mmCIF file with all atom_site columns, C-alpha atoms and ligand atoms in Angstrom:
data_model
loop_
_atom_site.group_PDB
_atom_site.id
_atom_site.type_symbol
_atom_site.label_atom_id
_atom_site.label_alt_id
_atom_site.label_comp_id
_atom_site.label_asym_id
_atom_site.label_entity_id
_atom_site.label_seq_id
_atom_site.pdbx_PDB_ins_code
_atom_site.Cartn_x
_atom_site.Cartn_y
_atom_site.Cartn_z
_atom_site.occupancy
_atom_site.B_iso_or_equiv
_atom_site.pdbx_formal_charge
_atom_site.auth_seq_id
_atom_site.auth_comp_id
_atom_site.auth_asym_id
_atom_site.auth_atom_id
_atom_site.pdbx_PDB_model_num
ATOM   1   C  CA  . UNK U 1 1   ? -13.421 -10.195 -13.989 1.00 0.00 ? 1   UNK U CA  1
ATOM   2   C  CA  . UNK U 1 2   ? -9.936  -10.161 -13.078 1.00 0.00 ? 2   UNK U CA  1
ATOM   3   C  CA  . UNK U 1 3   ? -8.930  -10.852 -9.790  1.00 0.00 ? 3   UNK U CA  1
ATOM   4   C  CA  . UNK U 1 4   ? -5.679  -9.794  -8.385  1.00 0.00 ? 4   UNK U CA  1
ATOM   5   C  CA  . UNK U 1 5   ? -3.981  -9.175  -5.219  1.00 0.00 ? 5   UNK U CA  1
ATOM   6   C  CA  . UNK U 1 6   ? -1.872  -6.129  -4.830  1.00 0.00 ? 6   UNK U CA  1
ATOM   7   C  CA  . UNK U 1 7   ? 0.807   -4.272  -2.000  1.00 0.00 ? 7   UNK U CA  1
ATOM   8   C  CA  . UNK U 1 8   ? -0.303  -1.646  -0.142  1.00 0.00 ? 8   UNK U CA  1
ATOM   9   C  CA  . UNK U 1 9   ? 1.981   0.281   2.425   1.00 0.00 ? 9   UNK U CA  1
ATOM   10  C  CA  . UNK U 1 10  ? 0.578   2.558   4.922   1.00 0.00 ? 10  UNK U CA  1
ATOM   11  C  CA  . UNK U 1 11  ? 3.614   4.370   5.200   1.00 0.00 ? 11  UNK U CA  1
ATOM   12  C  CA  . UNK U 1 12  ? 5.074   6.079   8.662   1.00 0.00 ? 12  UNK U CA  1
ATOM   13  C  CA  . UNK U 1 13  ? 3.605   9.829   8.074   1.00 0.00 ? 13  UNK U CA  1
ATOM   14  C  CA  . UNK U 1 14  ? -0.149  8.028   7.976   1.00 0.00 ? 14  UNK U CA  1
ATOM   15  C  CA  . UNK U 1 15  ? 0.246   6.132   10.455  1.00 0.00 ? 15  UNK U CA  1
ATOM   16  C  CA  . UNK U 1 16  ? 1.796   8.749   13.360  1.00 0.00 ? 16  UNK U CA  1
ATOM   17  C  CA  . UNK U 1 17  ? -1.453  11.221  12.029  1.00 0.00 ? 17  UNK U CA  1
ATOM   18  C  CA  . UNK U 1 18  ? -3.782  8.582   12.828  1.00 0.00 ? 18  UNK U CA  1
ATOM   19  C  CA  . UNK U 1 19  ? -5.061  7.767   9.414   1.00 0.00 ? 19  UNK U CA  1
ATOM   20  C  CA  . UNK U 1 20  ? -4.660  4.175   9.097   1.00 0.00 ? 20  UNK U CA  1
ATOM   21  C  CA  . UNK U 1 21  ? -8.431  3.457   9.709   1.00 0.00 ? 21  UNK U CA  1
ATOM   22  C  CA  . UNK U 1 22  ? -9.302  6.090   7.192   1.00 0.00 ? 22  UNK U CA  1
ATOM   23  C  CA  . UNK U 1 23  ? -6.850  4.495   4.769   1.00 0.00 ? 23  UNK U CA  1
ATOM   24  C  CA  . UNK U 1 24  ? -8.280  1.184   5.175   1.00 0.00 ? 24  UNK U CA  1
ATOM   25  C  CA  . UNK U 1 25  ? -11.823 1.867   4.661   1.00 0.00 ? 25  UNK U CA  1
ATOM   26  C  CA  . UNK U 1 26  ? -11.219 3.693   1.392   1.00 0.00 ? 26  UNK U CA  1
ATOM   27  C  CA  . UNK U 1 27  ? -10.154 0.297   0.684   1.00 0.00 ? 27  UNK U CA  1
ATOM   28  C  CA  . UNK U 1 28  ? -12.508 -1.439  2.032   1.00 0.00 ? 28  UNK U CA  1
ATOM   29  C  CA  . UNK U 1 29  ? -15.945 0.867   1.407   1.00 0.00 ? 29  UNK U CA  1
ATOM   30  C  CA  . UNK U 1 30  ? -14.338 0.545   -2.673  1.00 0.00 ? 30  UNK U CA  1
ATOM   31  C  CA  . UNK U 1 31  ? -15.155 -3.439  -2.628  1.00 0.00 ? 31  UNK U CA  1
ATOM   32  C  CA  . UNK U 1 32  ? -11.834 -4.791  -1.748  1.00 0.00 ? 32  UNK U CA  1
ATOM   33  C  CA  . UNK U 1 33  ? -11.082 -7.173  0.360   1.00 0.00 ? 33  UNK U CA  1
ATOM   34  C  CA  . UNK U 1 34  ? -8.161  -6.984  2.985   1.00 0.00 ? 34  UNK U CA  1
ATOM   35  C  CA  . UNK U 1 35  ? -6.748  -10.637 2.481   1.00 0.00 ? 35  UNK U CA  1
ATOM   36  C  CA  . UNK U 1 36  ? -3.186  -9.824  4.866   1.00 0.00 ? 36  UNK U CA  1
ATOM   37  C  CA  . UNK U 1 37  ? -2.411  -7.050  7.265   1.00 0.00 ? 37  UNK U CA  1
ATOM   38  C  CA  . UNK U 1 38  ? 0.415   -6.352  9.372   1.00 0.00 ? 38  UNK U CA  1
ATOM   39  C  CA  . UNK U 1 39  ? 2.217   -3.370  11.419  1.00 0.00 ? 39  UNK U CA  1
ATOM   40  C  CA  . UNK U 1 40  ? 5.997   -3.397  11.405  1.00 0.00 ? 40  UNK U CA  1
ATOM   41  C  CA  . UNK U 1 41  ? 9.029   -1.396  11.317  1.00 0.00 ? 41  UNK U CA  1
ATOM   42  C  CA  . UNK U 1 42  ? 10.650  -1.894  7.866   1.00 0.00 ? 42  UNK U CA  1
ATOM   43  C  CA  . UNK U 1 43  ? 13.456  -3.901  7.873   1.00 0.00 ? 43  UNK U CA  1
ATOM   44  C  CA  . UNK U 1 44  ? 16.241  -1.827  6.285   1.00 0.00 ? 44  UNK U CA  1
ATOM   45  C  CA  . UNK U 1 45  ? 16.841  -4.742  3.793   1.00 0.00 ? 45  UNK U CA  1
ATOM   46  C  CA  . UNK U 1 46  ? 12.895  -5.030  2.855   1.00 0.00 ? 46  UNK U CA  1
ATOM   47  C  CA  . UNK U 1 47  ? 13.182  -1.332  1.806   1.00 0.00 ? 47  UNK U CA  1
ATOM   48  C  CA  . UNK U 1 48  ? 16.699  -2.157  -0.078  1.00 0.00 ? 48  UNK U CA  1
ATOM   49  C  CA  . UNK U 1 49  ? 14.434  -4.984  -2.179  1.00 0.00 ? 49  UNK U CA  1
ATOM   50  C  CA  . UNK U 1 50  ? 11.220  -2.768  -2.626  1.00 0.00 ? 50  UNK U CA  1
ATOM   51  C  CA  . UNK U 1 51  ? 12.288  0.349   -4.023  1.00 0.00 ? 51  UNK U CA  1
ATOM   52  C  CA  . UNK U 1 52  ? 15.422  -1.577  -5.849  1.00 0.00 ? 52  UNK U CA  1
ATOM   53  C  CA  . UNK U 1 53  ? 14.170  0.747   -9.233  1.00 0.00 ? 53  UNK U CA  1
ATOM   54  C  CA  . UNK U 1 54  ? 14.652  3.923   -6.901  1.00 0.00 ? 54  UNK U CA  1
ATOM   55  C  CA  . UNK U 1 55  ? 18.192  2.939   -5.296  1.00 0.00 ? 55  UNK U CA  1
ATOM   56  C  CA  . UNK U 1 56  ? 20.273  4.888   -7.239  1.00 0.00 ? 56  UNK U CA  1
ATOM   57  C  CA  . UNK U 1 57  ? 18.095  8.347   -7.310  1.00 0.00 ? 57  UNK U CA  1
ATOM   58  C  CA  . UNK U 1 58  ? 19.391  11.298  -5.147  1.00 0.00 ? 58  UNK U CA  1
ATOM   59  C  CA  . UNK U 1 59  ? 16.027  11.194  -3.308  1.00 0.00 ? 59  UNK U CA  1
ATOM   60  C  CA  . UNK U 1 60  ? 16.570  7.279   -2.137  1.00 0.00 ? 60  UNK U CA  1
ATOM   61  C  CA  . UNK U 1 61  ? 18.451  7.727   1.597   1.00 0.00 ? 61  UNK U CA  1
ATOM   62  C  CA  . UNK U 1 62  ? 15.698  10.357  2.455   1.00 0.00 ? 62  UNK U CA  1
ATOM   63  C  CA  . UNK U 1 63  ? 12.772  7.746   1.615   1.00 0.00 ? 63  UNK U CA  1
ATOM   64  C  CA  . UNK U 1 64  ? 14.805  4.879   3.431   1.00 0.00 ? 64  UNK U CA  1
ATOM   65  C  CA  . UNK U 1 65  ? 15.095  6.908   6.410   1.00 0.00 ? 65  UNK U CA  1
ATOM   66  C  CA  . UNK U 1 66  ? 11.493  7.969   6.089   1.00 0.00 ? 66  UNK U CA  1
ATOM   67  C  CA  . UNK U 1 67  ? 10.494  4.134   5.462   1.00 0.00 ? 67  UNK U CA  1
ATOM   68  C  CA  . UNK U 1 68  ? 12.247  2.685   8.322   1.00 0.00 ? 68  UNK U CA  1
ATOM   69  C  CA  . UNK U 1 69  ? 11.531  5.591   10.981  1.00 0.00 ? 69  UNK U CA  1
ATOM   70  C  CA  . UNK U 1 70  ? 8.776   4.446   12.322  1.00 0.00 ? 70  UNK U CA  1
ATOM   71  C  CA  . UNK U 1 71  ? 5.757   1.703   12.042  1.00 0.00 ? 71  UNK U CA  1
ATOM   72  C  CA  . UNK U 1 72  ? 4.037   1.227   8.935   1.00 0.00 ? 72  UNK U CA  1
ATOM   73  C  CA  . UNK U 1 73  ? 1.680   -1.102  8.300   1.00 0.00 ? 73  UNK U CA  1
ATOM   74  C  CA  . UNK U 1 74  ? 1.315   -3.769  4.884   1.00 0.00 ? 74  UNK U CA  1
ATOM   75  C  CA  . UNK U 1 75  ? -2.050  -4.927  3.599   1.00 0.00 ? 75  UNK U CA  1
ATOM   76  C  CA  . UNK U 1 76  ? -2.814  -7.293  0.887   1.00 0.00 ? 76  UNK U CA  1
ATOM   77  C  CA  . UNK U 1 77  ? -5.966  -6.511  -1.122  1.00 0.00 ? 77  UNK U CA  1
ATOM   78  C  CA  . UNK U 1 78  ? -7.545  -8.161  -3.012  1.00 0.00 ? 78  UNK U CA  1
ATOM   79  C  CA  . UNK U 1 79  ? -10.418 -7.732  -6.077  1.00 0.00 ? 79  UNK U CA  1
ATOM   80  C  CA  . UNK U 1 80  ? -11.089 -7.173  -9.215  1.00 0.00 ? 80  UNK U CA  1
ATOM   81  C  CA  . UNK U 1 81  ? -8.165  -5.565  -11.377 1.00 0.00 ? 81  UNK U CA  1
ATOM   82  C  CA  . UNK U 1 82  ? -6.855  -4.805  -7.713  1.00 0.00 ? 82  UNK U CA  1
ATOM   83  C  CA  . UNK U 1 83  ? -3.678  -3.366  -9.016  1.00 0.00 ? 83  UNK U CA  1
ATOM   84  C  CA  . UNK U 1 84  ? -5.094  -0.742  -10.941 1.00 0.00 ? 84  UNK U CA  1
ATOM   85  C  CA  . UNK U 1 85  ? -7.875  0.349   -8.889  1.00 0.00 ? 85  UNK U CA  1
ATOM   86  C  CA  . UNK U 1 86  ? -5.583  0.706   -5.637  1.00 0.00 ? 86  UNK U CA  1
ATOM   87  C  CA  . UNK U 1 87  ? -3.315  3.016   -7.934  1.00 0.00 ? 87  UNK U CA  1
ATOM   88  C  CA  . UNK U 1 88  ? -6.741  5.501   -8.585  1.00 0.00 ? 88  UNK U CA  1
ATOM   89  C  CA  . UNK U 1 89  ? -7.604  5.437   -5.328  1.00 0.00 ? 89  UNK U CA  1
ATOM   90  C  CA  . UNK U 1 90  ? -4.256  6.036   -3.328  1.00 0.00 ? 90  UNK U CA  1
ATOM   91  C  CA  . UNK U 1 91  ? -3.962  9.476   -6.374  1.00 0.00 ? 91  UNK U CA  1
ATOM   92  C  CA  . UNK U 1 92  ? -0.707  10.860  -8.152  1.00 0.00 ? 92  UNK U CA  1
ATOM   93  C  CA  . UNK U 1 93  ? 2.442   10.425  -6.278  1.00 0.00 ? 93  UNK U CA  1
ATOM   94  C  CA  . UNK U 1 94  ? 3.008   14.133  -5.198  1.00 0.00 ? 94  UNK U CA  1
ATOM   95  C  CA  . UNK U 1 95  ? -0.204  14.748  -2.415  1.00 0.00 ? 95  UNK U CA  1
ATOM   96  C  CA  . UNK U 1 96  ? 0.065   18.554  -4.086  1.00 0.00 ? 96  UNK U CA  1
ATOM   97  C  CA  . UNK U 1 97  ? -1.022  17.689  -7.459  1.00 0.00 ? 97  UNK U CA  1
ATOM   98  C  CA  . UNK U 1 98  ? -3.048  14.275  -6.625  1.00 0.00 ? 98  UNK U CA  1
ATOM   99  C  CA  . UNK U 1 99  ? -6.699  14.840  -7.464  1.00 0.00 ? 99  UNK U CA  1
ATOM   100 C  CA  . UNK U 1 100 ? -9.283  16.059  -4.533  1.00 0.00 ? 100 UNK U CA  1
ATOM   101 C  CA  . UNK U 1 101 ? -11.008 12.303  -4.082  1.00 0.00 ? 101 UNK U CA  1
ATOM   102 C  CA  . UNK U 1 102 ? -7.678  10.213  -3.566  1.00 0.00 ? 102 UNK U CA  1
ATOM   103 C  CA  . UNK U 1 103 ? -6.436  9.483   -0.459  1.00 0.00 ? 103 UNK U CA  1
ATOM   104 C  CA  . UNK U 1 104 ? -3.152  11.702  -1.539  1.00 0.00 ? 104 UNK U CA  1
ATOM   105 C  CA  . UNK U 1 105 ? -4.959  14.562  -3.269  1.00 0.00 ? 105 UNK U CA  1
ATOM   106 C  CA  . UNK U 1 106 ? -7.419  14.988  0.434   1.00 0.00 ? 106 UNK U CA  1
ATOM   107 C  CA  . UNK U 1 107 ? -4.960  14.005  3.270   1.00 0.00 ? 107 UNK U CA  1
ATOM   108 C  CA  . UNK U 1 108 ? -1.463  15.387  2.237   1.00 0.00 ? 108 UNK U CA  1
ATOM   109 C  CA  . UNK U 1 109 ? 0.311   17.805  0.688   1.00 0.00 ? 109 UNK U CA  1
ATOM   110 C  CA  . UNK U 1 110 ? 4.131   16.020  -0.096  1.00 0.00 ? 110 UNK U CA  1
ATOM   111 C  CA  . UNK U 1 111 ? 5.721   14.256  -2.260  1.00 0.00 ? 111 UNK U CA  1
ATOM   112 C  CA  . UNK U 1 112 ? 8.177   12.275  -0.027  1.00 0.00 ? 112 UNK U CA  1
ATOM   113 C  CA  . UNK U 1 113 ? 5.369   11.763  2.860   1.00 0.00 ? 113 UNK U CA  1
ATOM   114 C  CA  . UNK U 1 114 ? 2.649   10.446  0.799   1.00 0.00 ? 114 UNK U CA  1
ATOM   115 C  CA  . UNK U 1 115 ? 1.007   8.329   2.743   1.00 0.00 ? 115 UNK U CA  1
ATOM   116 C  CA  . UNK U 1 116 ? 0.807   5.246   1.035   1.00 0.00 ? 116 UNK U CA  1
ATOM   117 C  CA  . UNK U 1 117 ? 2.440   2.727   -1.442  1.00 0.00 ? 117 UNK U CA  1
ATOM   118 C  CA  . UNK U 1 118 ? 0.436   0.528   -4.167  1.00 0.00 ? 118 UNK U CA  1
ATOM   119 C  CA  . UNK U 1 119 ? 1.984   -1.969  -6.471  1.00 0.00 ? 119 UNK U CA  1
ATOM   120 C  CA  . UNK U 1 120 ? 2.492   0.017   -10.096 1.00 0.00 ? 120 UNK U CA  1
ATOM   121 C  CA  . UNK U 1 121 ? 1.902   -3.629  -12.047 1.00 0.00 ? 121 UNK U CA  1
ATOM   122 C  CA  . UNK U 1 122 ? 0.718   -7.156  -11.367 1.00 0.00 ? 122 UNK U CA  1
ATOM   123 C  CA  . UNK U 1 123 ? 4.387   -8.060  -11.881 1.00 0.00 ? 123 UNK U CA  1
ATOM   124 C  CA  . UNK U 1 124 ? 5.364   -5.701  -8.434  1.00 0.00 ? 124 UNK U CA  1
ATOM   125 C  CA  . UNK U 1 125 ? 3.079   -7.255  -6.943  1.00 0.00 ? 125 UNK U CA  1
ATOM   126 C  CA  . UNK U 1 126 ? 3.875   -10.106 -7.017  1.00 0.00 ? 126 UNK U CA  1
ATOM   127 C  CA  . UNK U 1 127 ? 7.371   -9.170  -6.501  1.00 0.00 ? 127 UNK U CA  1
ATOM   128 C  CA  . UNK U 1 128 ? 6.151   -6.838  -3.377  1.00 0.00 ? 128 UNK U CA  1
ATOM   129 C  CA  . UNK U 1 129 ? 3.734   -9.296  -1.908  1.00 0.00 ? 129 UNK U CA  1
ATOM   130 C  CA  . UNK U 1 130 ? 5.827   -11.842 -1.400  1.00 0.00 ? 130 UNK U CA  1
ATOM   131 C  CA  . UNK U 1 131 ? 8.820   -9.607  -0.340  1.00 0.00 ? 131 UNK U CA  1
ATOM   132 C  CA  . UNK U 1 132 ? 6.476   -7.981  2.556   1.00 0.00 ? 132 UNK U CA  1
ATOM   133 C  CA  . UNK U 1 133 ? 4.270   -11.362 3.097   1.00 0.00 ? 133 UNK U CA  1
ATOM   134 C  CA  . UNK U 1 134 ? 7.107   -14.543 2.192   1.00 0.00 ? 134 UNK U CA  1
ATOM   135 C  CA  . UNK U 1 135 ? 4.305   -16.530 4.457   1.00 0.00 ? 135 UNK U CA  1
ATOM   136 C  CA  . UNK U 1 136 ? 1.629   -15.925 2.088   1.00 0.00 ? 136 UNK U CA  1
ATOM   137 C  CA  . UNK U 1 137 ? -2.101  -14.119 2.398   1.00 0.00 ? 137 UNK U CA  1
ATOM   138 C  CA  . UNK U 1 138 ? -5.284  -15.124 3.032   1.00 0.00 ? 138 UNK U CA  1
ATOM   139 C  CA  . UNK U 1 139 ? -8.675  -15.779 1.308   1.00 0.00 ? 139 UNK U CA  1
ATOM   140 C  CA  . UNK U 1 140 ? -11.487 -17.257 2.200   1.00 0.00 ? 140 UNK U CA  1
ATOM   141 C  CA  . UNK U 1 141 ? -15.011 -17.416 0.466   1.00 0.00 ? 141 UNK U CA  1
ATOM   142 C  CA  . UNK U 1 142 ? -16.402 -14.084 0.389   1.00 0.00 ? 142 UNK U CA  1
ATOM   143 C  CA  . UNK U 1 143 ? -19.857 -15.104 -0.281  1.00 0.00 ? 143 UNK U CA  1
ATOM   144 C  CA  . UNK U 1 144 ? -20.352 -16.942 2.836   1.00 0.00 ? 144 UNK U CA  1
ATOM   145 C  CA  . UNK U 1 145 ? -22.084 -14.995 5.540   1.00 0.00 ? 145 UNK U CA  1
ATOM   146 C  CA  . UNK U 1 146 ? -21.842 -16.525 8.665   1.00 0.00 ? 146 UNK U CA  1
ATOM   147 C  CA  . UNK U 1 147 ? -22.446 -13.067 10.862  1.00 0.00 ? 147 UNK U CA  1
ATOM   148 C  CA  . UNK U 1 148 ? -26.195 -14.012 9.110   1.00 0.00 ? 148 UNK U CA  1
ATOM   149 C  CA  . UNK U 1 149 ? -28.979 -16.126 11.091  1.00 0.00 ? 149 UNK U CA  1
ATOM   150 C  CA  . UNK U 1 150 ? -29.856 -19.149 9.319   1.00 0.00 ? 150 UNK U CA  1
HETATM 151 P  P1  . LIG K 2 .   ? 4.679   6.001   -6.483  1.00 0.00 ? 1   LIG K P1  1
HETATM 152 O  O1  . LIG K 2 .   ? 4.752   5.766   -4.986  1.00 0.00 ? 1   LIG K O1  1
HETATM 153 O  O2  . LIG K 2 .   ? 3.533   6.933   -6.815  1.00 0.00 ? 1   LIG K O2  1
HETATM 154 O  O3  . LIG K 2 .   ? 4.667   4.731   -7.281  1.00 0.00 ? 1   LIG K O3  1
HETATM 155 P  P2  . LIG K 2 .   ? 7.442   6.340   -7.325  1.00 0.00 ? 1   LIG K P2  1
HETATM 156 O  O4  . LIG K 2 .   ? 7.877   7.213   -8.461  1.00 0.00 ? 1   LIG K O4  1
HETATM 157 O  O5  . LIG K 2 .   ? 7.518   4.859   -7.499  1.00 0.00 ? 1   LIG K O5  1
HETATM 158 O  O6  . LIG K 2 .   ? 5.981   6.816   -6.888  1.00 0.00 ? 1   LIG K O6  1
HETATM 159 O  O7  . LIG K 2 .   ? 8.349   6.760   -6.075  1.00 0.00 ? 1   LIG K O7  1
HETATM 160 C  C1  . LIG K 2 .   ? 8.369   5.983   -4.901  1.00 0.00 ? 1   LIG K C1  1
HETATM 161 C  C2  . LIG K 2 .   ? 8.289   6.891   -3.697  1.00 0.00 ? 1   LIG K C2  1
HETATM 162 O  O8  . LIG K 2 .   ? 9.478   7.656   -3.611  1.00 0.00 ? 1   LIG K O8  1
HETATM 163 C  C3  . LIG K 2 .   ? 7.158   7.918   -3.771  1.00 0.00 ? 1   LIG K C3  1
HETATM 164 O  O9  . LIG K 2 .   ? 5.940   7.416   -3.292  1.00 0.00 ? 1   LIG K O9  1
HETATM 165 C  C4  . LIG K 2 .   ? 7.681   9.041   -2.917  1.00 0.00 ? 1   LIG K C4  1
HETATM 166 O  O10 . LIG K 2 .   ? 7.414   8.795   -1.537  1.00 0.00 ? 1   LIG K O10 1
HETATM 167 C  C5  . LIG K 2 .   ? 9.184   8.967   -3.147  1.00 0.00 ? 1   LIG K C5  1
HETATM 168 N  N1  . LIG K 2 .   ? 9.620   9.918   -4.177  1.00 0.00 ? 1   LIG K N1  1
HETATM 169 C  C6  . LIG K 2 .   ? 9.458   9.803   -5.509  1.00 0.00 ? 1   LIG K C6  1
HETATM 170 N  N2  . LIG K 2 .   ? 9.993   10.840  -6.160  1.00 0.00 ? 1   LIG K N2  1
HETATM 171 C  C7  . LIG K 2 .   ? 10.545  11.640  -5.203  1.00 0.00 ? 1   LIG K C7  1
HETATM 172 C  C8  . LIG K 2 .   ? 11.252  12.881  -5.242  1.00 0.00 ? 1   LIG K C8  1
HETATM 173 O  O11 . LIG K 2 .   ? 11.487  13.474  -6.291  1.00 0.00 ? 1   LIG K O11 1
HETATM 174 N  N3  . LIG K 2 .   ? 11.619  13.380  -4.033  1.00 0.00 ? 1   LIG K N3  1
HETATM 175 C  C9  . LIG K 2 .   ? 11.380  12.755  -2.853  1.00 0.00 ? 1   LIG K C9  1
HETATM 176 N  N4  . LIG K 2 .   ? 10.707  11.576  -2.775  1.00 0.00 ? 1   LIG K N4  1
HETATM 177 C  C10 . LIG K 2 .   ? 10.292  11.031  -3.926  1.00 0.00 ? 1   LIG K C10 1
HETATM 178 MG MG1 . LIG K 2 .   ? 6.177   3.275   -7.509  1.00 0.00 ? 2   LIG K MG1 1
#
């Protein structure tokens, strides 16, 4: 068992079509937990710090403008090798080739629009969490059940 926590952006395209409650209950239906969640418009300088590996590529002012256009929405989650599992899940970068079964491969067909972000390492997310959450996540004990009578 190897617990992690990883970054998860629900980036602008998913959220204007609606799908952040689909998004969220791949997550969620998988076994993870959602330990931080928040809607915001990226900050410019956020973006700058996130995709620092992609800031010198041609395609970098077309996914800051794409980024910061409108709300997205940043989720911690949390489980068991976190990282890697959000990464199957979310599917192969380009929503054209991602496999049928991934939230890429069955909601979109772009590369630049791809509906979400996952950390690629444990490193990022590290690095990613605390960029997009500097006041930390949350976790409580997920065995309790309090919704349960006594
Ligand atoms: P990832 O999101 O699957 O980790 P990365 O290679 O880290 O993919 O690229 C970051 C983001 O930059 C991608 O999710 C995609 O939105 C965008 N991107 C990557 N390569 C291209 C490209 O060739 N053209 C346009 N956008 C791209
Ligand atoms: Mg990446």
């Amino acid at each position: 068992m190897s617990e992690q926590t990883t970054l998860v952006l629900i980036k602008p395209d998913a959220v204007q079509r609606g799908l952040m409650g689909e998004i969220i209950a791949r997550f969620e239906r998988k076994g993870l937990q959602i330990v931080g969640l928040k809607m915001l418009q990226a900050p410019e300088d956020v973006v700058g710090q996130h995709y620092a590996e992609h800031k010198e590529k041609p395609f970098y002012p077309a996914i800051l403008s794409f980024i910061t256009s409108s709300p997205l929405v940043a989720l911690a989650v949390r489980g068991n090798e976190a990282v890697a599992v959000v990464r199957n899940l979310m599917g192969s970068t380009d929503g054209r080739k991602a496999a049928p079964g991934t939230i890429r491969g069955d909601l979109g067909c772009s590369m630049g629009a791809n509906l979400v972000h996952g950390s690629d390492s444990l490193e990022s997310a590290e690095r990613e969490l605390a960029l997009w959450f500097p006041q930390g996540t949350l976790t409580w004990d997920s065995a309790a059940k309090p919704w349960l009578d006594a």
